PDB file of N, CA and C in Angstrom:
ATOM      1  N   ALA R  27       8.127 144.479 132.933  1.00 65.00           N
ATOM      2  CA  ALA R  27       8.960 144.123 134.074  1.00 65.00           C
ATOM      3  C   ALA R  27       8.419 144.792 135.329  1.00 65.00           C
ATOM      4  N   SER R  28       8.605 144.149 136.451  1.00 69.00           N
ATOM      5  CA  SER R  28       8.147 144.729 137.709  1.00 69.00           C
ATOM      6  C   SER R  28       9.111 145.805 138.181  1.00 69.00           C
ATOM      7  N   SER R  29       8.585 146.750 138.942  1.00 73.00           N
ATOM      8  CA  SER R  29       9.409 147.865 139.401  1.00 73.00           C
ATOM      9  C   SER R  29       8.815 148.468 140.662  1.00 73.00           C
ATOM     10  N   THR R  30       9.650 149.098 141.474  1.00 78.00           N
ATOM     11  CA  THR R  30       9.186 149.850 142.641  1.00 78.00           C
ATOM     12  C   THR R  30       9.570 151.323 142.526  1.00 78.00           C
ATOM     13  N   THR R  31       9.998 151.753 141.353  1.00 82.00           N
ATOM     14  CA  THR R  31      10.402 153.140 141.147  1.00 82.00           C
ATOM     15  C   THR R  31       9.175 154.015 140.888  1.00 82.00           C
ATOM     16  N   VAL R  32       9.110 155.170 141.552  1.00 82.00           N
ATOM     17  CA  VAL R  32       8.018 156.132 141.362  1.00 82.00           C
ATOM     18  C   VAL R  32       8.519 157.237 140.434  1.00 82.00           C
ATOM     19  N   TRP R  33       7.757 157.491 139.361  1.00 84.00           N
ATOM     20  CA  TRP R  33       8.109 158.522 138.383  1.00 84.00           C
ATOM     21  C   TRP R  33       7.008 159.563 138.324  1.00 84.00           C
ATOM     22  N   GLU R  34       7.391 160.794 138.054  1.00 85.00           N
ATOM     23  CA  GLU R  34       6.435 161.883 137.873  1.00 85.00           C
ATOM     24  C   GLU R  34       6.593 162.430 136.455  1.00 85.00           C
ATOM     25  N   TYR R  35       5.460 162.569 135.751  1.00 88.00           N
ATOM     26  CA  TYR R  35       5.468 163.085 134.381  1.00 88.00           C
ATOM     27  C   TYR R  35       5.043 164.545 134.384  1.00 88.00           C
ATOM     28  N   GLU R  36       5.792 165.379 133.689  1.00 91.00           N
ATOM     29  CA  GLU R  36       5.473 166.798 133.522  1.00 91.00           C
ATOM     30  C   GLU R  36       5.089 167.009 132.062  1.00 91.00           C
ATOM     31  N   PRO R  37       3.772 167.063 131.760  1.00 94.00           N
ATOM     32  CA  PRO R  37       3.334 167.120 130.362  1.00 94.00           C
ATOM     33  C   PRO R  37       3.758 168.377 129.613  1.00 94.00           C
ATOM     34  N   THR R  38       3.852 169.517 130.278  1.00 97.00           N
ATOM     35  CA  THR R  38       4.228 170.737 129.553  1.00 97.00           C
ATOM     36  C   THR R  38       5.671 170.686 129.064  1.00 97.00           C
ATOM     37  N   ALA R  39       6.535 169.994 129.800  1.00 98.00           N
ATOM     38  CA  ALA R  39       7.941 169.851 129.394  1.00 98.00           C
ATOM     39  C   ALA R  39       8.208 168.502 128.737  1.00 98.00           C
ATOM     40  N   ASP R  40       7.201 167.594 128.758  1.00 98.00           N
ATOM     41  CA  ASP R  40       7.345 166.240 128.235  1.00 98.00           C
ATOM     42  C   ASP R  40       8.565 165.548 128.851  1.00 98.00           C
ATOM     43  N   THR R  41       8.655 165.614 130.194  1.00 97.00           N
ATOM     44  CA  THR R  41       9.782 165.000 130.901  1.00 97.00           C
ATOM     45  C   THR R  41       9.287 164.110 132.037  1.00 97.00           C
ATOM     46  N   TRP R  42      10.105 163.110 132.368  1.00 96.00           N
ATOM     47  CA  TRP R  42       9.860 162.212 133.490  1.00 96.00           C
ATOM     48  C   TRP R  42      10.931 162.454 134.541  1.00 96.00           C
ATOM     49  N   THR R  43      10.532 162.492 135.822  1.00 92.00           N
ATOM     50  CA  THR R  43      11.462 162.686 136.925  1.00 92.00           C
ATOM     51  C   THR R  43      11.280 161.556 137.930  1.00 92.00           C
ATOM     52  N   GLU R  44      12.374 160.898 138.306  1.00 90.00           N
ATOM     53  CA  GLU R  44      12.300 159.852 139.314  1.00 90.00           C
ATOM     54  C   GLU R  44      12.032 160.489 140.672  1.00 90.00           C
ATOM     55  N   ARG R  45      10.999 159.985 141.372  1.00 83.00           N
ATOM     56  CA  ARG R  45      10.598 160.584 142.650  1.00 83.00           C
ATOM     57  C   ARG R  45      10.923 159.725 143.856  1.00 83.00           C
ATOM     58  N   GLY R  46      11.443 158.536 143.653  1.00 80.00           N
ATOM     59  CA  GLY R  46      11.785 157.695 144.801  1.00 80.00           C
ATOM     60  C   GLY R  46      11.370 156.264 144.583  1.00 80.00           C
ATOM     61  N   THR R  47      11.241 155.542 145.682  1.00 81.00           N
ATOM     62  CA  THR R  47      10.925 154.120 145.647  1.00 81.00           C
ATOM     63  C   THR R  47       9.545 153.876 146.242  1.00 81.00           C
ATOM     64  N   PHE R  48       8.753 153.097 145.549  1.00 82.00           N
ATOM     65  CA  PHE R  48       7.436 152.679 146.013  1.00 82.00           C
ATOM     66  C   PHE R  48       7.617 151.761 147.217  1.00 82.00           C
ATOM     67  N   GLU R  49       6.928 152.033 148.319  1.00 83.00           N
ATOM     68  CA  GLU R  49       7.117 151.274 149.558  1.00 83.00           C
ATOM     69  C   GLU R  49       6.334 149.963 149.593  1.00 83.00           C
ATOM     70  N   GLY R  50       5.432 149.758 148.643  1.00 84.00           N
ATOM     71  CA  GLY R  50       4.666 148.522 148.603  1.00 84.00           C
ATOM     72  C   GLY R  50       5.479 147.391 148.008  1.00 84.00           C
ATOM     73  N   PRO R  51       4.891 146.194 147.950  1.00 85.00           N
ATOM     74  CA  PRO R  51       5.603 145.062 147.366  1.00 85.00           C
ATOM     75  C   PRO R  51       5.833 145.255 145.865  1.00 85.00           C
ATOM     76  N   ASN R  52       6.956 144.747 145.386  1.00 84.00           N
ATOM     77  CA  ASN R  52       7.263 144.757 143.961  1.00 84.00           C
ATOM     78  C   ASN R  52       6.124 144.041 143.239  1.00 84.00           C
ATOM     79  N   ARG R  53       5.637 144.610 142.125  1.00 85.00           N
ATOM     80  CA  ARG R  53       4.456 144.039 141.493  1.00 85.00           C
ATOM     81  C   ARG R  53       4.493 144.130 139.974  1.00 85.00           C
ATOM     82  N   LEU R  54       3.746 143.245 139.352  1.00 87.00           N
ATOM     83  CA  LEU R  54       3.520 143.223 137.907  1.00 87.00           C
ATOM     84  C   LEU R  54       2.053 143.562 137.653  1.00 87.00           C
ATOM     85  N   TYR R  55       1.760 144.087 136.471  1.00 89.00           N
ATOM     86  CA  TYR R  55       0.384 144.288 135.994  1.00 89.00           C
ATOM     87  C   TYR R  55      -0.470 145.159 136.917  1.00 89.00           C
ATOM     88  N   SER R  56       0.130 146.127 137.577  1.00 89.00           N
ATOM     89  CA  SER R  56      -0.643 147.024 138.432  1.00 89.00           C
ATOM     90  C   SER R  56      -1.322 148.098 137.581  1.00 89.00           C
ATOM     91  N   ILE R  57      -2.234 148.808 138.190  1.00 92.00           N
ATOM     92  CA  ILE R  57      -2.939 149.903 137.535  1.00 92.00           C
ATOM     93  C   ILE R  57      -2.559 151.198 138.242  1.00 92.00           C
ATOM     94  N   GLY R  58      -2.229 152.215 137.480  1.00 90.00           N
ATOM     95  CA  GLY R  58      -1.918 153.524 138.040  1.00 90.00           C
ATOM     96  C   GLY R  58      -2.842 154.571 137.443  1.00 90.00           C
ATOM     97  N   PHE R  59      -3.274 155.519 138.268  1.00 93.00           N
ATOM     98  CA  PHE R  59      -4.140 156.594 137.790  1.00 93.00           C
ATOM     99  C   PHE R  59      -3.987 157.796 138.710  1.00 93.00           C
ATOM    100  N   SER R  60      -4.518 158.930 138.285  1.00 91.00           N
ATOM    101  CA  SER R  60      -4.479 160.128 139.125  1.00 91.00           C
ATOM    102  C   SER R  60      -5.880 160.701 139.275  1.00 91.00           C
ATOM    103  N   LEU R  61      -6.113 161.325 140.422  1.00 95.00           N
ATOM    104  CA  LEU R  61      -7.335 162.074 140.702  1.00 95.00           C
ATOM    105  C   LEU R  61      -6.899 163.375 141.349  1.00 95.00           C
ATOM    106  N   GLY R  62      -7.216 164.478 140.715  1.00 93.00           N
ATOM    107  CA  GLY R  62      -6.774 165.762 141.249  1.00 93.00           C
ATOM    108  C   GLY R  62      -5.260 165.852 141.232  1.00 93.00           C
ATOM    109  N   THR R  63      -4.684 166.093 142.387  1.00 87.00           N
ATOM    110  CA  THR R  63      -3.225 166.245 142.473  1.00 87.00           C
ATOM    111  C   THR R  63      -2.533 165.008 143.019  1.00 87.00           C
ATOM    112  N   LYS R  64      -3.264 163.913 143.221  1.00 88.00           N
ATOM    113  CA  LYS R  64      -2.679 162.704 143.804  1.00 88.00           C
ATOM    114  C   LYS R  64      -2.652 161.564 142.799  1.00 88.00           C
ATOM    115  N   GLY R  65      -1.663 160.681 142.956  1.00 87.00           N
ATOM    116  CA  GLY R  65      -1.536 159.505 142.114  1.00 87.00           C
ATOM    117  C   GLY R  65      -1.826 158.251 142.916  1.00 87.00           C
ATOM    118  N   TYR R  66      -2.307 157.208 142.232  1.00 90.00           N
ATOM    119  CA  TYR R  66      -2.688 155.968 142.905  1.00 90.00           C
ATOM    120  C   TYR R  66      -2.139 154.769 142.143  1.00 90.00           C
ATOM    121  N   VAL R  67      -1.781 153.725 142.889  1.00 89.00           N
ATOM    122  CA  VAL R  67      -1.378 152.437 142.324  1.00 89.00           C
ATOM    123  C   VAL R  67      -2.207 151.381 143.035  1.00 89.00           C
ATOM    124  N   THR R  68      -2.782 150.463 142.263  1.00 93.00           N
ATOM    125  CA  THR R  68      -3.621 149.433 142.859  1.00 93.00           C
ATOM    126  C   THR R  68      -3.487 148.118 142.095  1.00 93.00           C
ATOM    127  N   THR R  69      -3.921 147.076 142.716  1.00 93.00           N
ATOM    128  CA  THR R  69      -3.929 145.699 142.205  1.00 93.00           C
ATOM    129  C   THR R  69      -2.557 145.255 141.719  1.00 93.00           C
ATOM    130  N   GLY R  70      -2.545 144.333 140.780  1.00 91.00           N
ATOM    131  CA  GLY R  70      -1.296 143.747 140.315  1.00 91.00           C
ATOM    132  C   GLY R  70      -1.002 142.471 141.084  1.00 91.00           C
ATOM    133  N   GLY R  71       0.207 141.988 140.930  1.00 89.00           N
ATOM    134  CA  GLY R  71       0.575 140.764 141.620  1.00 89.00           C
ATOM    135  C   GLY R  71       2.040 140.445 141.463  1.00 89.00           C
ATOM    136  N   SER R  72       2.392 139.300 142.024  1.00 87.00           N
ATOM    137  CA  SER R  72       3.746 138.766 141.895  1.00 87.00           C
ATOM    138  C   SER R  72       3.619 137.395 141.246  1.00 87.00           C
ATOM    139  N   ALA R  73       4.710 136.677 141.157  1.00 87.00           N
ATOM    140  CA  ALA R  73       4.674 135.346 140.549  1.00 87.00           C
ATOM    141  C   ALA R  73       3.803 134.392 141.363  1.00 87.00           C
ATOM    142  N   SER R  74       3.631 134.660 142.665  1.00 91.00           N
ATOM    143  CA  SER R  74       2.914 133.716 143.522  1.00 91.00           C
ATOM    144  C   SER R  74       1.642 134.265 144.173  1.00 91.00           C
ATOM    145  N   SER R  75       1.324 135.554 144.000  1.00 92.00           N
ATOM    146  CA  SER R  75       0.130 136.086 144.660  1.00 92.00           C
ATOM    147  C   SER R  75      -0.427 137.300 143.925  1.00 92.00           C
ATOM    148  N   SER R  76      -1.682 137.623 144.244  1.00 95.00           N
ATOM    149  CA  SER R  76      -2.344 138.817 143.710  1.00 95.00           C
ATOM    150  C   SER R  76      -2.496 139.827 144.837  1.00 95.00           C
ATOM    151  N   PHE R  77      -2.532 141.116 144.488  1.00 94.00           N
ATOM    152  CA  PHE R  77      -2.670 142.169 145.489  1.00 94.00           C
ATOM    153  C   PHE R  77      -4.021 142.861 145.332  1.00 94.00           C
ATOM    154  N   ASP R  78      -4.621 143.235 146.458  1.00 93.00           N
ATOM    155  CA  ASP R  78      -5.880 143.985 146.435  1.00 93.00           C
ATOM    156  C   ASP R  78      -5.755 145.269 147.259  1.00 93.00           C
ATOM    157  N   ASP R  79      -4.555 145.845 147.252  1.00 93.00           N
ATOM    158  CA  ASP R  79      -4.298 147.056 148.022  1.00 93.00           C
ATOM    159  C   ASP R  79      -4.392 148.301 147.148  1.00 93.00           C
ATOM    160  N   LEU R  80      -4.373 149.463 147.789  1.00 93.00           N
ATOM    161  CA  LEU R  80      -4.408 150.748 147.098  1.00 93.00           C
ATOM    162  C   LEU R  80      -3.392 151.657 147.765  1.00 93.00           C
ATOM    163  N   TRP R  81      -2.499 152.236 146.958  1.00 91.00           N
ATOM    164  CA  TRP R  81      -1.477 153.149 147.457  1.00 91.00           C
ATOM    165  C   TRP R  81      -1.713 154.524 146.869  1.00 91.00           C
ATOM    166  N   GLU R  82      -1.556 155.547 147.699  1.00 89.00           N
ATOM    167  CA  GLU R  82      -1.747 156.934 147.285  1.00 89.00           C
ATOM    168  C   GLU R  82      -0.411 157.666 147.344  1.00 89.00           C
ATOM    169  N   PHE R  83      -0.121 158.456 146.300  1.00 85.00           N
ATOM    170  CA  PHE R  83       1.092 159.266 146.276  1.00 85.00           C
ATOM    171  C   PHE R  83       0.699 160.727 146.208  1.00 85.00           C
ATOM    172  N   ASP R  84       1.174 161.500 147.177  1.00 84.00           N
ATOM    173  CA  ASP R  84       0.940 162.941 147.213  1.00 84.00           C
ATOM    174  C   ASP R  84       2.251 163.622 146.846  1.00 84.00           C
ATOM    175  N   PRO R  85       2.370 164.189 145.645  1.00 80.00           N
ATOM    176  CA  PRO R  85       3.653 164.767 145.219  1.00 80.00           C
ATOM    177  C   PRO R  85       4.102 165.945 146.073  1.00 80.00           C
ATOM    178  N   THR R  86       3.171 166.603 146.770  1.00 81.00           N
ATOM    179  CA  THR R  86       3.589 167.711 147.633  1.00 81.00           C
ATOM    180  C   THR R  86       4.271 167.204 148.895  1.00 81.00           C
ATOM    181  N   ALA R  87       3.927 165.992 149.330  1.00 78.00           N
ATOM    182  CA  ALA R  87       4.559 165.391 150.507  1.00 78.00           C
ATOM    183  C   ALA R  87       5.684 164.453 150.100  1.00 78.00           C
ATOM    184  N   ALA R  88       5.689 164.019 148.823  1.00 60.00           N
ATOM    185  CA  ALA R  88       6.690 163.087 148.282  1.00 60.00           C
ATOM    186  C   ALA R  88       6.793 161.830 149.132  1.00 60.00           C
ATOM    187  N   GLN R  89       5.641 161.279 149.507  1.00 61.00           N
ATOM    188  CA  GLN R  89       5.655 160.021 150.237  1.00 61.00           C
ATOM    189  C   GLN R  89       4.446 159.192 149.831  1.00 61.00           C
ATOM    190  N   ASP R  90       4.557 157.873 149.983  1.00 57.00           N
ATOM    191  CA  ASP R  90       3.470 156.965 149.665  1.00 57.00           C
ATOM    192  C   ASP R  90       2.658 156.682 150.915  1.00 57.00           C
ATOM    193  N   LEU R  91       1.361 156.570 150.750  1.00 55.00           N
ATOM    194  CA  LEU R  91       0.481 156.234 151.851  1.00 55.00           C
ATOM    195  C   LEU R  91      -0.397 155.080 151.427  1.00 55.00           C
ATOM    196  N   GLU R  92      -0.507 154.054 152.236  1.00 55.00           N
ATOM    197  CA  GLU R  92      -1.399 152.948 151.913  1.00 55.00           C
ATOM    198  C   GLU R  92      -2.762 153.239 152.493  1.00 55.00           C
ATOM    199  N   ASN R  93      -3.791 153.025 151.696  1.00 54.00           N
ATOM    200  CA  ASN R  93      -5.172 153.200 152.170  1.00 54.00           C
ATOM    201  C   ASN R  93      -5.818 151.858 152.338  1.00 54.00           C
TER     202      ASN R  93
END
């Protein structure tokens, strides 16, 4: 299912914490990954279009930035 909710995983406690709402368009089949201390969401699509954007999440700032 598509979602705009941002979650943070804490592996030492094995817990998930809701961090807010993703500011990009609601999407299906996106890819998420992390590099260093930042998280990224890219690609995916909706029922009528595909996305070629990249969003960066900095947990220290708790905000999304589009690159």
